[in-house]
Amino acid sequence: MSVLHVTAECYPAAKVGGLADVVGAVPKYLSGADVIMPKYGTAWFRNQTTETIFKNTFWFPGQTIEFSIQTLTSTDLGFTLFVVDIPSKFDRDGVYSDANGFFADDDERWLCFQRAVLIWLSSSNLPYTVLHVHDHHTGLIPFMIKYSYDYSNLQSLKTVLTIHNLAYQGAFGWDRQYLLAAFDNWKSGLLDWDHHINPLASAIRCADWVTTVSPSYLEELKEDAGGLEWLFNSEQHKCSGILNGIDTTIWDRATDKYLAKPQTTSLDQFKLDNKIELCKQLNVKPSNCIVSFIGRMVEQKGADVLAYAAHQILQTQSDVNIVILGTGDPYLEDQFKILKEQYPGLTGITLAYDESLAHQIYAGSDFLIMPSRHEPCGLNQLYSMRYGTIPIVHNTGGLIDSVKDYKTSGGTGIKLKELSVKSVIDGIKEAAAIYKDSKLFNQLRENCIAEDFSWEASSKKYQYIYESLND
Ligand code: GLC
């Protein structure tokens, strides 16, 4: 049995969010799993040597698309990474956007990518028995395999969809149905949701199995999925929630190449050394309790609530430092810029994507806050626990499944029952109090690092699904 993951992102080749981390890690734990993704015009790809293994063209409205499939010859990722080179659609400096903003031709880009993958598979004799697609960018593959005439020799391939984030569904108008390879029109209902072609909804219906990235997220989607909840109920016989893991070879306190001071002795020493480094770098006081946020500055992540709460906390308390790393909504970025100007010395605000600083923040902080409105799984709480940083989370989605309330035995974090400015303020105050109670604080840190979020267990659950589908 052999699996091909089809994805828009894969770490370290291209990362915008957690999707990349997951797809860059799972194949290492499954035998016979490969990955295929678009070849972007980004620096990482420019530094790779590739070998072309397949070339072809297809007709796309008004143009002939030339593409090639390449393998990377110089990089050892622990699995084979194939890239689809479609210069006219992907040779740009970004995955979904560049310095000029989001790409306007996204529907066309993802359709070209998916069709190129299917042409390659249907014209080659490859060992794959399962195609594992991720999110809406690859969501039309299950439909096209079953109902597009061009790929009818792929019909026996099984498909698995993993939903990393339901908030993005990739819907576009029926006036653009010509973007898909010609299909059996009797089946067009399987593409439709709310009078649009909806790639994610179509994949939920057409894939042989559907997973969400945590069990609690799946339960939430049955109640509230922005209109798709009915679909989760009607398809629940083929849905399961599998909690994400983390790549413990990358997230290793002793060997992490991004850390100023990897762990050589005790956890205490590791935390202290890295906190001092972080404070030097960000120019904040090491004696204070550091509460950090890493992530996209969007409402889904609760960055708006955090910005207001941080203002109020810093007005009244001088024993807390707020550290922020991320980019996003310009309005929210401005809120954090103001925070930085108003509270120098108490804030370390970096409006950028910086993988290296992120690792240093996980290692050097005392707490990591995730006030997400919705969180399909969340990886940051897993990274932070692995590095002995106590999470403060809104009790939603994967945060329910991965963080244990600190008031219970073996507890690992602070859980906010609701999401409001007040609850975030209370959570940060609770953190500042725990920080002063060194016995409890150290115990929680120890509990955090004792948790096992490696892919070993979760990857077996995927393996089981692949095997059952092929029985
Ligand atoms: C998305 C989700 C996040 C999840 C990640 C990986 O980024 O928002 O919760 O952890 O995908 O599955």
Coordinates of C-alpha atoms and ligand atoms in Angstrom, one line a residue:
M1 CA 0.0 0.0 0.0
S2 CA 1.4 3.3 -1.0
V3 CA 0.0 6.8 -0.4
L4 CA 0.5 10.1 -2.2
H5 CA -0.2 13.3 -0.2
V6 CA -1.4 16.1 -2.5
T7 CA -1.0 19.5 -0.9
A8 CA -0.4 23.2 -1.3
E9 CA 2.1 23.4 1.6
C10 CA 4.8 21.1 2.9
Y11 CA 7.5 22.0 5.4
P12 CA 10.3 23.0 4.8
A13 CA 9.5 23.7 1.1
A14 CA 6.7 26.1 1.6
K15 CA 5.0 27.0 4.9
V16 CA 2.2 29.4 5.6
G17 CA 0.5 27.6 8.4
G18 CA 0.2 24.3 10.3
L19 CA -0.8 22.4 7.1
A20 CA 2.8 22.5 6.1
D21 CA 4.1 21.1 9.4
V22 CA 1.6 18.3 9.3
V23 CA 2.3 17.2 5.6
G24 CA 6.0 17.6 6.2
A25 CA 5.9 15.2 9.1
V26 CA 3.3 12.5 8.7
P27 CA 5.0 10.8 5.6
K28 CA 8.1 10.2 7.7
Y29 CA 6.1 8.0 10.0
L30 CA 4.3 6.0 7.2
S31 CA 6.1 3.6 5.0
G32 CA 5.5 4.2 1.3
A33 CA 4.1 7.8 1.6
D34 CA 5.2 10.5 -0.8
V35 CA 4.2 14.1 -1.3
I36 CA 3.3 16.2 -4.3
M37 CA 3.0 20.0 -4.3
P38 CA 3.3 23.0 -6.6
K39 CA 6.7 24.4 -7.4
Y40 CA 6.6 28.0 -6.2
G41 CA 9.0 30.7 -7.4
T42 CA 10.2 31.2 -3.8
A43 CA 13.8 31.3 -2.5
W44 CA 13.6 27.7 -1.2
F45 CA 12.8 26.3 -4.6
R46 CA 15.3 28.4 -6.4
N47 CA 18.0 26.7 -4.3
Q48 CA 17.0 23.2 -5.2
T49 CA 18.2 20.9 -7.9
T50 CA 15.5 19.0 -9.6
E51 CA 15.1 16.3 -12.2
T52 CA 12.2 16.3 -14.6
I53 CA 10.4 12.9 -14.7
F54 CA 7.3 13.8 -16.7
K55 CA 6.1 16.5 -19.1
N56 CA 2.8 17.2 -20.7
T57 CA 0.3 19.9 -21.6
F58 CA -3.5 20.3 -21.2
W59 CA -6.0 22.7 -22.6
F60 CA -7.3 25.2 -20.1
P61 CA -9.8 27.8 -21.2
G62 CA -8.1 30.1 -23.7
Q63 CA -4.6 28.7 -23.2
T64 CA -2.5 25.6 -23.3
I65 CA -0.9 24.8 -19.9
E66 CA 2.5 23.3 -20.0
F67 CA 3.7 21.5 -17.0
S68 CA 6.3 19.1 -15.7
I69 CA 6.6 16.8 -12.7
Q70 CA 10.0 17.0 -11.0
T71 CA 11.8 15.3 -8.1
L72 CA 14.2 17.1 -5.8
T73 CA 17.5 15.5 -6.0
S74 CA 19.5 17.4 -3.4
T75 CA 17.3 17.4 -0.3
D76 CA 16.7 14.6 2.1
L77 CA 13.3 15.2 3.6
G78 CA 12.6 11.6 4.8
F79 CA 10.1 11.1 1.9
T80 CA 10.0 11.7 -1.8
L81 CA 8.8 15.2 -2.7
F82 CA 7.4 15.6 -6.2
V83 CA 6.8 19.1 -7.4
V84 CA 4.5 20.2 -10.2
D85 CA 6.1 23.0 -12.3
I86 CA 3.5 25.2 -13.9
P87 CA 5.4 28.4 -14.5
S88 CA 2.5 30.4 -15.7
K89 CA 0.5 29.8 -12.5
F90 CA 3.0 29.1 -9.7
D91 CA 6.3 30.8 -10.5
R92 CA 5.6 33.6 -8.1
D93 CA 7.2 34.7 -4.8
G94 CA 4.5 33.2 -2.5
V95 CA 2.0 30.4 -1.9
Y96 CA -1.3 32.3 -1.7
S97 CA -0.1 35.9 -2.0
D98 CA 3.0 38.0 -2.6
A99 CA 4.1 41.5 -1.8
N100 CA 1.2 42.8 -3.9
G101 CA -1.5 40.9 -2.0
F102 CA -3.5 37.7 -2.6
F103 CA -3.4 36.1 -6.1
A104 CA -6.6 36.9 -8.0
D105 CA -6.5 33.7 -10.1
D106 CA -6.6 31.2 -7.3
D107 CA -9.4 29.0 -8.7
E108 CA -7.4 28.6 -11.9
R109 CA -4.1 27.9 -10.0
W110 CA -5.5 25.1 -7.9
L111 CA -7.4 23.6 -10.8
C112 CA -4.3 23.5 -12.9
F113 CA -2.3 21.9 -10.1
Q114 CA -4.9 19.2 -9.5
R115 CA -5.3 18.5 -13.2
A116 CA -1.6 18.2 -13.7
V117 CA -1.3 15.7 -10.8
L118 CA -4.2 13.6 -12.2
I119 CA -2.7 13.6 -15.8
W120 CA 0.6 12.4 -14.4
L121 CA -1.0 9.7 -12.4
S122 CA -3.3 8.5 -15.2
S123 CA -0.4 8.4 -17.7
S124 CA 2.1 6.7 -15.5
N125 CA 2.3 3.3 -13.9
L126 CA 2.7 4.4 -10.2
P127 CA 2.3 2.3 -7.1
Y128 CA -0.2 4.6 -5.2
T129 CA -3.4 3.0 -3.9
V130 CA -4.5 6.1 -1.9
L131 CA -4.5 9.8 -2.6
H132 CA -4.6 11.8 0.5
V133 CA -5.8 15.4 -0.2
H134 CA -5.6 18.3 2.2
D135 CA -8.0 21.2 2.4
H136 CA -9.9 22.9 -0.4
H137 CA -6.9 23.4 -2.7
T138 CA -6.9 19.7 -3.6
G139 CA -10.6 19.1 -2.8
L140 CA -11.8 18.5 -6.4
I141 CA -9.5 15.5 -6.9
P142 CA -12.0 13.0 -5.3
F143 CA -14.8 14.2 -7.7
M144 CA -12.6 14.3 -10.8
I145 CA -11.2 10.8 -10.1
K146 CA -14.7 9.4 -10.0
Y147 CA -16.4 11.4 -12.6
S148 CA -14.0 13.1 -15.1
Y149 CA -13.7 11.1 -18.3
D150 CA -10.0 11.9 -18.7
Y151 CA -9.0 10.1 -15.5
S152 CA -11.3 7.1 -15.6
N153 CA -8.4 4.7 -15.3
L154 CA -7.8 6.1 -11.7
Q155 CA -11.3 5.2 -10.4
S156 CA -9.9 2.4 -8.2
L157 CA -7.7 4.8 -6.3
K158 CA -9.1 5.5 -2.8
T159 CA -9.2 9.1 -1.6
V160 CA -8.8 10.5 1.9
L161 CA -9.5 14.2 2.7
T162 CA -8.0 15.9 5.8
I163 CA -9.7 19.2 6.8
H164 CA -7.2 21.5 8.5
N165 CA -9.4 24.5 8.4
L166 CA -13.1 24.6 7.3
A167 CA -13.0 28.4 7.3
Y168 CA -11.5 28.3 3.8
Q169 CA -13.6 26.3 1.2
G170 CA -12.4 27.7 -2.1
A171 CA -15.9 28.2 -3.6
F172 CA -16.4 29.7 -7.0
G173 CA -19.3 30.3 -9.4
W174 CA -20.8 27.8 -11.8
D175 CA -20.0 30.1 -14.6
R176 CA -16.4 28.7 -14.2
Q177 CA -17.2 25.0 -14.3
Y178 CA -15.2 24.8 -17.5
L179 CA -12.0 24.9 -15.3
L180 CA -12.6 21.3 -14.4
A181 CA -11.8 18.5 -16.8
A182 CA -15.1 17.4 -18.6
F183 CA -17.2 15.4 -16.2
D184 CA -20.4 13.4 -16.1
N185 CA -23.0 16.2 -15.8
W186 CA -25.5 14.0 -13.9
K187 CA -23.1 14.2 -11.0
S188 CA -22.8 17.9 -10.8
G189 CA -24.9 18.0 -7.6
L190 CA -21.8 16.6 -5.9
L191 CA -19.9 19.8 -6.7
D192 CA -22.6 22.1 -5.6
W193 CA -23.0 23.9 -2.3
D194 CA -25.2 26.9 -2.1
H195 CA -25.3 27.5 -5.9
H196 CA -21.5 27.5 -6.1
I197 CA -18.9 24.9 -6.9
N198 CA -17.5 24.2 -3.4
P199 CA -14.2 22.2 -3.5
L200 CA -14.3 21.4 0.2
A201 CA -17.9 20.4 0.4
S202 CA -17.4 18.3 -2.8
A203 CA -14.4 16.5 -1.2
I204 CA -16.4 15.8 2.0
R205 CA -19.0 14.0 -0.2
C206 CA -16.8 12.3 -2.7
A207 CA -13.7 11.2 -0.6
D208 CA -13.7 7.7 0.7
W209 CA -12.8 8.9 4.1
V210 CA -12.7 12.3 5.8
T211 CA -10.6 13.3 8.8
T212 CA -10.4 16.5 10.8
V213 CA -7.3 17.3 12.7
S214 CA -8.8 16.7 16.1
P215 CA -11.8 14.7 17.5
S216 CA -13.4 17.7 19.2
Y217 CA -13.2 19.8 16.0
L218 CA -15.2 17.2 14.2
E219 CA -17.9 17.2 16.9
E220 CA -18.0 21.0 16.7
L221 CA -18.5 20.9 12.9
K222 CA -21.6 18.8 13.3
E223 CA -23.1 21.7 15.3
D224 CA -21.6 24.7 13.5
A225 CA -19.8 24.5 10.2
G226 CA -20.8 27.8 8.6
G227 CA -23.7 26.0 6.8
L228 CA -22.0 22.7 6.1
E229 CA -23.0 21.1 9.4
W230 CA -25.7 19.0 7.7
L231 CA -23.0 17.5 5.5
F232 CA -21.0 16.4 8.6
N233 CA -24.0 14.7 9.9
S234 CA -25.0 12.9 6.7
E235 CA -21.4 11.8 6.0
Q236 CA -20.5 10.9 9.6
H237 CA -20.1 7.2 8.8
K238 CA -16.9 8.0 7.0
C239 CA -15.5 10.8 9.2
S240 CA -13.1 10.7 12.1
G241 CA -11.0 13.1 14.1
I242 CA -7.2 12.4 14.4
L243 CA -5.2 14.7 16.6
N244 CA -2.1 16.1 14.9
G245 CA 1.3 15.3 16.2
I246 CA 4.5 17.2 15.9
D247 CA 7.8 16.3 14.3
T248 CA 9.9 15.5 17.4
T249 CA 13.1 15.3 15.3
I250 CA 12.7 19.0 14.6
W251 CA 11.1 20.0 17.9
D252 CA 13.9 18.7 20.2
R253 CA 15.1 20.8 23.1
A254 CA 18.5 19.3 22.9
T255 CA 19.2 19.6 19.1
D256 CA 17.0 22.4 17.8
K257 CA 19.3 24.4 15.5
Y258 CA 17.3 27.6 15.9
L259 CA 17.8 27.8 19.7
A260 CA 20.5 30.0 21.2
K261 CA 20.9 27.5 24.1
P262 CA 19.8 23.9 23.4
Q263 CA 19.2 21.8 26.5
T264 CA 22.3 20.3 28.0
T265 CA 21.3 19.9 31.6
S266 CA 18.0 20.5 33.5
L267 CA 14.7 21.8 32.1
D268 CA 15.1 24.8 34.6
Q269 CA 18.4 25.7 33.2
F270 CA 17.2 25.4 29.6
K271 CA 14.2 27.7 30.3
L272 CA 16.4 30.2 32.1
D273 CA 19.1 30.4 29.4
N274 CA 16.6 30.8 26.6
K275 CA 14.5 33.3 28.5
I276 CA 17.6 35.5 29.0
E277 CA 18.5 35.2 25.3
L278 CA 14.9 36.1 24.3
C279 CA 14.8 39.1 26.6
K280 CA 18.1 40.4 25.3
Q281 CA 16.8 40.0 21.7
L282 CA 13.5 41.7 22.4
N283 CA 14.7 44.1 25.0
V284 CA 12.3 43.1 27.8
K285 CA 12.8 42.4 31.5
P286 CA 13.7 38.7 32.3
S287 CA 12.3 38.9 35.8
N288 CA 8.7 39.4 34.5
C289 CA 6.4 36.7 33.4
I290 CA 6.5 36.4 29.6
V291 CA 3.2 35.6 27.9
S292 CA 3.6 35.1 24.1
F293 CA 1.4 34.8 21.1
I294 CA 2.7 33.3 17.8
G295 CA 0.5 33.2 14.8
R296 CA -1.6 34.9 12.2
M297 CA -3.2 38.1 13.3
V298 CA -6.7 37.3 12.3
E299 CA -10.0 37.1 14.2
Q300 CA -10.0 33.3 14.0
K301 CA -6.9 33.2 16.2
G302 CA -8.5 35.8 18.6
A303 CA -5.7 38.3 17.8
D304 CA -8.3 41.1 18.1
V305 CA -9.3 40.1 21.6
L306 CA -5.7 39.7 22.6
A307 CA -4.8 43.2 21.4
Y308 CA -7.5 44.8 23.6
A309 CA -6.7 42.5 26.6
A310 CA -3.0 43.2 26.4
H311 CA -3.6 47.0 26.5
Q312 CA -5.7 46.7 29.6
I313 CA -3.2 44.3 31.3
L314 CA -0.2 46.5 30.6
Q315 CA -2.0 49.6 31.9
T316 CA -2.4 48.1 35.3
Q317 CA 0.4 45.5 35.7
S318 CA 4.1 45.8 35.2
D319 CA 5.0 42.2 36.1
V320 CA 4.0 40.8 32.7
N321 CA 5.7 41.0 29.3
I322 CA 3.7 40.5 26.2
V323 CA 5.6 39.0 23.3
I324 CA 4.0 38.8 19.8
L325 CA 5.2 37.3 16.6
G326 CA 3.1 37.2 13.4
T327 CA 1.6 39.0 10.5
G328 CA -2.0 39.4 9.3
D329 CA -4.8 41.8 9.1
P330 CA -3.3 45.3 8.8
Y331 CA -5.8 46.7 11.3
L332 CA -4.6 44.2 13.9
E333 CA -1.0 44.7 13.1
D334 CA -1.6 48.4 13.8
Q335 CA -3.1 47.6 17.2
F336 CA 0.1 45.7 18.1
K337 CA 2.3 48.5 16.8
I338 CA 0.5 50.9 19.1
L339 CA 1.0 48.5 22.0
K340 CA 4.7 48.4 21.2
E341 CA 5.0 52.2 21.2
Q342 CA 3.0 52.6 24.4
Y343 CA 4.7 50.0 26.5
P344 CA 8.4 49.8 25.5
G345 CA 10.2 47.4 27.8
L346 CA 7.1 45.4 28.5
T347 CA 6.4 44.3 24.9
G348 CA 8.4 42.4 22.3
I349 CA 6.4 42.8 19.1
T350 CA 7.7 41.4 15.8
L351 CA 5.4 41.8 12.8
A352 CA 7.0 39.2 10.6
Y353 CA 7.1 35.5 9.8
D354 CA 10.3 34.2 11.4
E355 CA 10.7 30.5 12.0
S356 CA 13.9 31.0 14.0
L357 CA 12.5 33.6 16.4
A358 CA 9.4 31.4 16.8
H359 CA 11.5 28.5 18.2
Q360 CA 13.3 30.9 20.5
I361 CA 10.0 32.2 21.8
Y362 CA 8.7 28.7 22.5
A363 CA 11.8 28.0 24.4
G364 CA 12.2 31.3 26.2
S365 CA 8.6 32.1 27.2
D366 CA 6.8 31.2 30.4
F367 CA 3.3 31.0 28.9
L368 CA 1.9 30.9 25.3
I369 CA -1.5 32.2 24.8
M370 CA -4.0 31.0 22.1
P371 CA -7.3 32.8 22.3
S372 CA -8.6 31.2 19.1
R373 CA -12.3 31.5 18.3
H374 CA -12.0 28.2 16.5
E375 CA -8.9 25.9 16.4
P376 CA -9.1 22.8 14.2
C377 CA -6.1 21.4 16.1
G378 CA -3.5 24.0 16.8
L379 CA 0.2 23.1 16.8
N380 CA 1.6 26.0 18.8
Q381 CA 0.3 24.6 22.1
L382 CA 2.1 21.3 21.3
Y383 CA 5.4 23.1 20.4
S384 CA 5.2 25.2 23.5
M385 CA 4.5 22.3 25.9
R386 CA 7.4 20.4 24.3
Y387 CA 9.6 23.3 25.2
G388 CA 8.3 23.7 28.7
T389 CA 6.1 26.7 28.1
I390 CA 2.6 26.5 29.7
P391 CA -0.3 27.1 27.3
I392 CA -3.2 29.5 28.0
V393 CA -6.0 28.4 25.6
H394 CA -9.6 29.0 24.7
N395 CA -11.3 25.7 25.2
T396 CA -12.2 24.9 21.6
G397 CA -11.4 22.3 18.9
G398 CA -8.0 20.6 19.2
L399 CA -7.2 22.8 22.2
I400 CA -9.8 20.8 24.2
D401 CA -8.1 17.6 23.2
S402 CA -4.5 18.6 23.8
V403 CA -4.4 20.8 26.9
K404 CA -5.4 19.6 30.4
D405 CA -6.7 22.2 32.9
Y406 CA -3.9 23.0 35.4
K407 CA -6.3 22.5 38.3
T408 CA -6.7 18.8 37.5
S409 CA -4.0 16.1 38.1
G410 CA -1.3 16.1 35.5
G411 CA -2.7 19.5 34.3
T412 CA -0.7 21.3 31.6
G413 CA -2.4 24.7 31.0
I414 CA -4.9 27.4 31.7
K415 CA -8.2 26.9 29.8
L416 CA -10.5 29.8 29.1
K417 CA -14.1 28.7 29.1
E418 CA -15.2 31.5 26.9
L419 CA -13.6 33.9 24.6
S420 CA -13.8 37.5 25.7
V421 CA -11.5 40.4 26.6
K422 CA -12.3 39.8 30.2
S423 CA -11.5 36.0 30.1
V424 CA -8.2 36.7 28.3
I425 CA -7.3 39.3 31.0
D426 CA -8.2 36.9 33.7
G427 CA -6.2 34.1 32.0
I428 CA -3.1 36.3 31.9
K429 CA -3.6 37.4 35.5
E430 CA -3.9 33.7 36.5
A431 CA -0.6 33.1 34.6
A432 CA 1.1 35.9 36.4
A433 CA 0.0 34.4 39.7
I434 CA 1.1 30.9 38.8
Y435 CA 4.5 32.3 37.8
K436 CA 5.0 33.5 41.4
D437 CA 4.1 30.1 42.8
S438 CA 7.3 28.4 41.8
K439 CA 6.3 25.0 43.1
L440 CA 3.1 24.9 40.9
F441 CA 4.9 26.7 38.0
N442 CA 7.7 24.1 37.9
Q443 CA 5.2 21.2 38.2
L444 CA 3.2 22.4 35.3
R445 CA 6.3 22.8 33.2
E446 CA 7.3 19.3 34.0
N447 CA 3.8 18.0 33.2
C448 CA 4.0 19.8 29.8
I449 CA 7.2 18.2 28.7
A450 CA 6.0 14.8 29.9
E451 CA 3.2 14.9 27.3
D452 CA 3.7 12.8 24.2
F453 CA 2.6 14.5 21.0
S454 CA 4.8 12.6 18.6
W455 CA 3.3 11.3 15.4
E456 CA 3.8 7.7 16.4
A457 CA 0.3 7.2 17.6
S458 CA -1.6 9.5 15.2
S459 CA 0.2 8.2 12.1
K460 CA -1.0 4.6 13.0
K461 CA -4.6 5.9 12.8
Y462 CA -4.0 7.1 9.3
Q463 CA -2.4 3.8 8.4
Y464 CA -5.4 2.0 9.7
I465 CA -7.7 4.1 7.5
Y466 CA -5.6 3.5 4.4
E467 CA -5.5 -0.2 5.1
S468 CA -9.3 -0.5 5.7
L469 CA -10.0 1.4 2.4
N470 CA -7.9 -1.1 0.5
D471 CA -9.4 -4.2 2.1
Ligands
GLC1 C1 -4.6 24.8 10.3 C2 -5.5 24.9 11.5 C3 -4.7 24.5 12.7 C4 -4.1 23.1 12.5 C5 -3.3 23.1 11.2 C6 -2.6 21.8 10.9 O1 -3.6 25.8 10.2 O2 -5.9 26.3 11.7 O3 -5.6 24.4 13.9 O4 -3.3 22.7 13.6 O5 -4.0 23.5 10.1 O6 -3.6 20.8 10.8

